[in-house]
Amino acid sequence: MSHRASRRRLTLVSFAGVGVLGAAGIYLLPSTASAAPCPDVEVVFARGTGEAPGLGITGTPLVSGIKSALPGTTVSSYAVDYAANFSQTSAGPGATDMTNRVTSMAADCANTSFVLGGYSQGGSVTDIALGIRTQLGSGRAIPAGLADRVKAVVVFGNPLRLSGRTISSASAVFGPKAKEFCNVGDPVCGNGSNGAAHLTYHLNGSVGQGARFAAERIGQG
């Protein structure tokens, strides 16, 4: 698949996603980082294309699931501040914002660990922040010295798979920490033709699995 065709496919599915969400009466409100100044864990998540600013339809339940799985642990969240535009050109700036958040939080809070993740174009944001080259731009990557502070990576519908790669195969550092979900038929990550498959990660148990994976990784120290 050509780069232009891939981007067109992503855009069409993104428009379909907005239509389905609107028809279902789901209107996503902005989310801000939680108030704890130095939490034990911070989840830094990038929403999908066309979603309102905030954690989005997968990030919101992912954070809730991680909190539930880690009683007695303080968990904050940060919604990556980026355009999530339909032209798919905002992944690079999103990666820079993700990296800047991790860098600044790590400097202020020496004992805070991180879970990184994203959905759809947010997966590309995560890829770039992990230092993986993609067709959707470039941005600042997380410094090597902070790699150990990132305990888990969870992505849903990541376009990286269209190039025949995954985080596990593309990153020796972050691959062992990654959990990646791609539904059968999902055109954004699986080159399928079922747009609805891209919209059900928060409904089919994937988010819960991702939350448990992240919690287990954190529990391992």
Tab-separated table of C-alpha atoms in Angstrom:
chain	number	residue	atom	x	y	z
A	1	MET	CA	0.000	0.000	0.000
A	2	SER	CA	1.361	3.433	-0.970
A	3	HIS	CA	1.916	6.135	1.634
A	4	ARG	CA	-0.830	8.244	-0.003
A	5	ALA	CA	-3.290	5.343	0.004
A	6	SER	CA	-2.491	4.522	3.616
A	7	ARG	CA	-3.118	8.101	4.690
A	8	ARG	CA	-6.383	8.222	2.714
A	9	ARG	CA	-7.540	4.991	4.410
A	10	LEU	CA	-6.740	6.390	7.840
A	11	THR	CA	-8.635	9.582	7.076
A	12	LEU	CA	-11.747	7.781	5.813
A	13	VAL	CA	-11.886	5.542	8.859
A	14	SER	CA	-11.397	8.558	11.111
A	15	PHE	CA	-14.402	10.306	9.555
A	16	ALA	CA	-16.410	7.092	9.960
A	17	GLY	CA	-15.391	6.969	13.598
A	18	VAL	CA	-16.644	10.480	14.271
A	19	GLY	CA	-19.933	9.635	12.592
A	20	VAL	CA	-20.453	6.496	14.645
A	21	LEU	CA	-19.566	8.243	17.889
A	22	GLY	CA	-21.913	11.118	17.137
A	23	ALA	CA	-24.726	8.790	16.178
A	24	ALA	CA	-24.256	6.921	19.418
A	25	GLY	CA	-24.588	10.126	21.382
A	26	ILE	CA	-21.025	9.978	22.696
A	27	TYR	CA	-19.496	13.405	23.097
A	28	LEU	CA	-16.044	13.423	24.591
A	29	LEU	CA	-15.066	16.211	26.938
A	30	PRO	CA	-11.544	17.516	27.503
A	31	SER	CA	-9.518	15.748	30.163
A	32	THR	CA	-6.768	17.238	32.238
A	33	ALA	CA	-3.942	15.687	34.186
A	34	SER	CA	-4.925	14.615	37.679
A	35	ALA	CA	-3.966	16.809	40.584
A	36	ALA	CA	-1.439	14.609	42.430
A	37	PRO	CA	1.920	16.425	42.144
A	38	CYS	CA	4.064	13.280	42.287
A	39	PRO	CA	2.023	10.131	41.655
A	40	ASP	CA	3.483	6.656	41.724
A	41	VAL	CA	2.444	6.201	38.082
A	42	GLU	CA	1.406	8.532	35.299
A	43	VAL	CA	-0.383	7.340	32.178
A	44	VAL	CA	0.448	9.515	29.159
A	45	PHE	CA	-2.034	8.772	26.387
A	46	ALA	CA	-2.708	10.140	22.887
A	47	ARG	CA	-6.299	10.036	21.593
A	48	GLY	CA	-7.316	9.064	18.064
A	49	THR	CA	-7.972	11.173	14.999
A	50	GLY	CA	-11.002	13.438	15.285
A	51	GLU	CA	-11.576	12.858	18.994
A	52	ALA	CA	-12.128	15.853	21.246
A	53	PRO	CA	-9.146	16.882	23.399
A	54	GLY	CA	-8.726	14.481	26.281
A	55	LEU	CA	-7.922	10.821	26.777
A	56	GLY	CA	-10.564	9.622	24.310
A	57	ILE	CA	-12.690	6.491	24.079
A	58	THR	CA	-9.831	4.100	24.800
A	59	GLY	CA	-7.558	6.190	27.020
A	60	THR	CA	-10.272	7.049	29.537
A	61	PRO	CA	-11.205	3.440	30.403
A	62	LEU	CA	-7.549	2.399	30.198
A	63	VAL	CA	-6.637	4.837	32.972
A	64	SER	CA	-9.643	3.722	35.029
A	65	GLY	CA	-8.658	0.096	34.569
A	66	ILE	CA	-5.071	0.701	35.655
A	67	LYS	CA	-6.267	2.538	38.757
A	68	SER	CA	-8.619	-0.306	39.648
A	69	ALA	CA	-5.869	-2.876	39.165
A	70	LEU	CA	-3.430	-0.993	41.406
A	71	PRO	CA	-5.176	-0.290	44.712
A	72	GLY	CA	-2.969	1.681	47.046
A	73	THR	CA	-1.008	3.132	44.129
A	74	THR	CA	-1.506	6.739	43.051
A	75	VAL	CA	-2.131	6.945	39.300
A	76	SER	CA	-2.397	10.217	37.411
A	77	SER	CA	-3.034	10.795	33.720
A	78	TYR	CA	-2.005	13.221	31.012
A	79	ALA	CA	-3.824	13.619	27.712
A	80	VAL	CA	-1.319	14.402	24.973
A	81	ASP	CA	-1.940	17.896	23.641
A	82	TYR	CA	-1.998	17.615	19.858
A	83	ALA	CA	-4.335	18.321	16.962
A	84	ALA	CA	-5.268	14.701	16.111
A	85	ASN	CA	-6.133	16.060	12.679
A	86	PHE	CA	-7.636	14.225	9.734
A	87	SER	CA	-4.624	14.928	7.520
A	88	GLN	CA	-2.546	12.732	9.848
A	89	THR	CA	0.176	15.389	10.093
A	90	SER	CA	-0.039	15.997	13.828
A	91	ALA	CA	1.568	12.779	15.083
A	92	GLY	CA	5.052	14.326	15.166
A	93	PRO	CA	4.044	17.332	17.285
A	94	GLY	CA	2.043	14.954	19.472
A	95	ALA	CA	5.131	12.825	20.052
A	96	THR	CA	7.059	15.903	21.071
A	97	ASP	CA	4.350	16.802	23.582
A	98	MET	CA	4.311	13.238	24.937
A	99	THR	CA	8.086	13.305	25.340
A	100	ASN	CA	8.085	16.756	26.896
A	101	ARG	CA	5.517	15.611	29.451
A	102	VAL	CA	7.527	12.532	30.413
A	103	THR	CA	10.741	14.547	30.580
A	104	SER	CA	9.325	17.321	32.745
A	105	MET	CA	7.403	14.963	35.027
A	106	ALA	CA	10.443	12.729	35.460
A	107	ALA	CA	12.551	15.733	36.420
A	108	ASP	CA	10.016	16.913	39.004
A	109	CYS	CA	9.086	13.493	40.376
A	110	ALA	CA	12.051	11.158	40.752
A	111	ASN	CA	9.988	8.129	41.776
A	112	THR	CA	7.182	8.340	39.222
A	113	SER	CA	6.922	5.575	36.611
A	114	PHE	CA	5.136	5.917	33.274
A	115	VAL	CA	2.696	4.053	31.068
A	116	LEU	CA	2.574	5.360	27.499
A	117	GLY	CA	-0.075	4.669	24.916
A	118	GLY	CA	-2.302	5.801	22.125
A	119	TYR	CA	-5.192	4.933	19.864
A	120	SER	CA	-5.198	5.176	16.068
A	121	GLN	CA	-3.101	8.248	15.152
A	122	GLY	CA	-2.250	8.309	18.850
A	123	GLY	CA	-0.444	5.032	18.223
A	124	SER	CA	1.770	6.856	15.743
A	125	VAL	CA	2.348	9.563	18.353
A	126	THR	CA	3.555	6.835	20.704
A	127	ASP	CA	5.737	5.181	18.048
A	128	ILE	CA	7.556	8.413	17.289
A	129	ALA	CA	8.021	9.217	20.976
A	130	LEU	CA	9.621	5.776	21.356
A	131	GLY	CA	12.101	6.604	18.613
A	132	ILE	CA	10.455	4.501	15.885
A	133	ARG	CA	10.521	6.022	12.405
A	134	THR	CA	7.105	6.186	10.725
A	135	GLN	CA	5.526	7.672	7.604
A	136	LEU	CA	3.502	10.125	9.677
A	137	GLY	CA	6.197	12.617	10.582
A	138	SER	CA	8.909	13.071	13.165
A	139	GLY	CA	9.129	14.496	16.649
A	140	ARG	CA	11.152	14.470	19.833
A	141	ALA	CA	11.853	11.004	21.240
A	142	ILE	CA	12.111	10.059	24.896
A	143	PRO	CA	15.735	10.343	26.094
A	144	ALA	CA	17.504	7.019	26.531
A	145	GLY	CA	18.153	7.844	30.163
A	146	LEU	CA	14.420	7.780	30.893
A	147	ALA	CA	13.629	4.493	29.138
A	148	ASP	CA	13.697	2.530	32.407
A	149	ARG	CA	11.064	4.846	33.873
A	150	VAL	CA	8.619	3.739	31.158
A	151	LYS	CA	7.178	0.506	32.543
A	152	ALA	CA	4.567	-0.292	29.886
A	153	VAL	CA	3.325	0.771	26.458
A	154	VAL	CA	-0.251	0.035	25.335
A	155	VAL	CA	-1.560	0.907	21.861
A	156	PHE	CA	-4.790	0.240	19.978
A	157	GLY	CA	-5.212	0.266	16.191
A	158	ASN	CA	-1.639	1.408	15.600
A	159	PRO	CA	-0.970	2.338	11.920
A	160	LEU	CA	2.607	1.083	12.279
A	161	ARG	CA	1.329	-2.384	11.401
A	162	LEU	CA	0.533	-1.229	7.857
A	163	SER	CA	4.292	-1.106	7.266
A	164	GLY	CA	4.665	-4.680	8.493
A	165	ARG	CA	6.106	-3.641	11.855
A	166	THR	CA	5.050	-3.518	15.477
A	167	ILE	CA	6.559	-1.800	18.489
A	168	SER	CA	7.768	-5.230	19.577
A	169	SER	CA	9.657	-5.749	16.335
A	170	ALA	CA	10.797	-2.150	15.826
A	171	SER	CA	12.149	-1.300	19.286
A	172	ALA	CA	14.559	-3.463	21.248
A	173	VAL	CA	14.171	-1.134	24.238
A	174	PHE	CA	10.399	-0.709	24.396
A	175	GLY	CA	9.242	-3.807	22.511
A	176	PRO	CA	9.330	-6.110	25.562
A	177	LYS	CA	7.195	-3.588	27.452
A	178	ALA	CA	4.547	-3.225	24.734
A	179	LYS	CA	1.030	-4.599	24.404
A	180	GLU	CA	-0.477	-3.975	20.964
A	181	PHE	CA	-4.063	-4.521	19.881
A	182	CYS	CA	-5.291	-4.740	16.275
A	183	ASN	CA	-8.787	-6.057	15.600
A	184	VAL	CA	-9.382	-8.347	12.645
A	185	GLY	CA	-10.617	-6.251	9.734
A	186	ASP	CA	-9.349	-2.952	11.151
A	187	PRO	CA	-8.233	-0.886	8.126
A	188	VAL	CA	-5.990	1.370	10.212
A	189	CYS	CA	-3.731	-1.357	11.567
A	190	GLY	CA	-4.713	-4.536	9.753
A	191	ASN	CA	-5.313	-3.378	6.176
A	192	GLY	CA	-8.881	-4.628	6.475
A	193	SER	CA	-12.138	-3.145	5.248
A	194	ASN	CA	-14.289	-3.074	8.367
A	195	GLY	CA	-14.329	0.482	9.720
A	196	ALA	CA	-16.368	-0.631	12.740
A	197	ALA	CA	-13.508	-2.898	13.812
A	198	HIS	CA	-11.455	0.218	14.496
A	199	LEU	CA	-14.063	1.567	16.911
A	200	THR	CA	-14.573	-1.294	19.331
A	201	TYR	CA	-11.380	-1.574	21.382
A	202	HIS	CA	-13.166	-0.071	24.378
A	203	LEU	CA	-16.015	-2.559	23.965
A	204	ASN	CA	-14.372	-5.916	23.193
A	205	GLY	CA	-12.156	-6.362	26.230
A	206	SER	CA	-8.960	-5.018	24.674
A	207	VAL	CA	-8.781	-2.014	26.991
A	208	GLY	CA	-9.198	-4.212	30.046
A	209	GLN	CA	-6.427	-6.516	28.850
A	210	GLY	CA	-4.190	-3.517	28.249
A	211	ALA	CA	-4.869	-2.151	31.721
A	212	ARG	CA	-4.061	-5.474	33.347
A	213	PHE	CA	-0.863	-5.782	31.318
A	214	ALA	CA	0.269	-2.312	32.398
A	215	ALA	CA	-0.573	-3.000	36.030
A	216	GLU	CA	1.369	-6.263	35.965
A	217	ARG	CA	4.392	-4.519	34.452
A	218	ILE	CA	4.261	-1.857	37.131
A	219	GLY	CA	3.892	-4.493	39.811
A	220	GLN	CA	7.074	-6.127	38.570
A	221	GLY	CA	8.920	-2.902	39.339
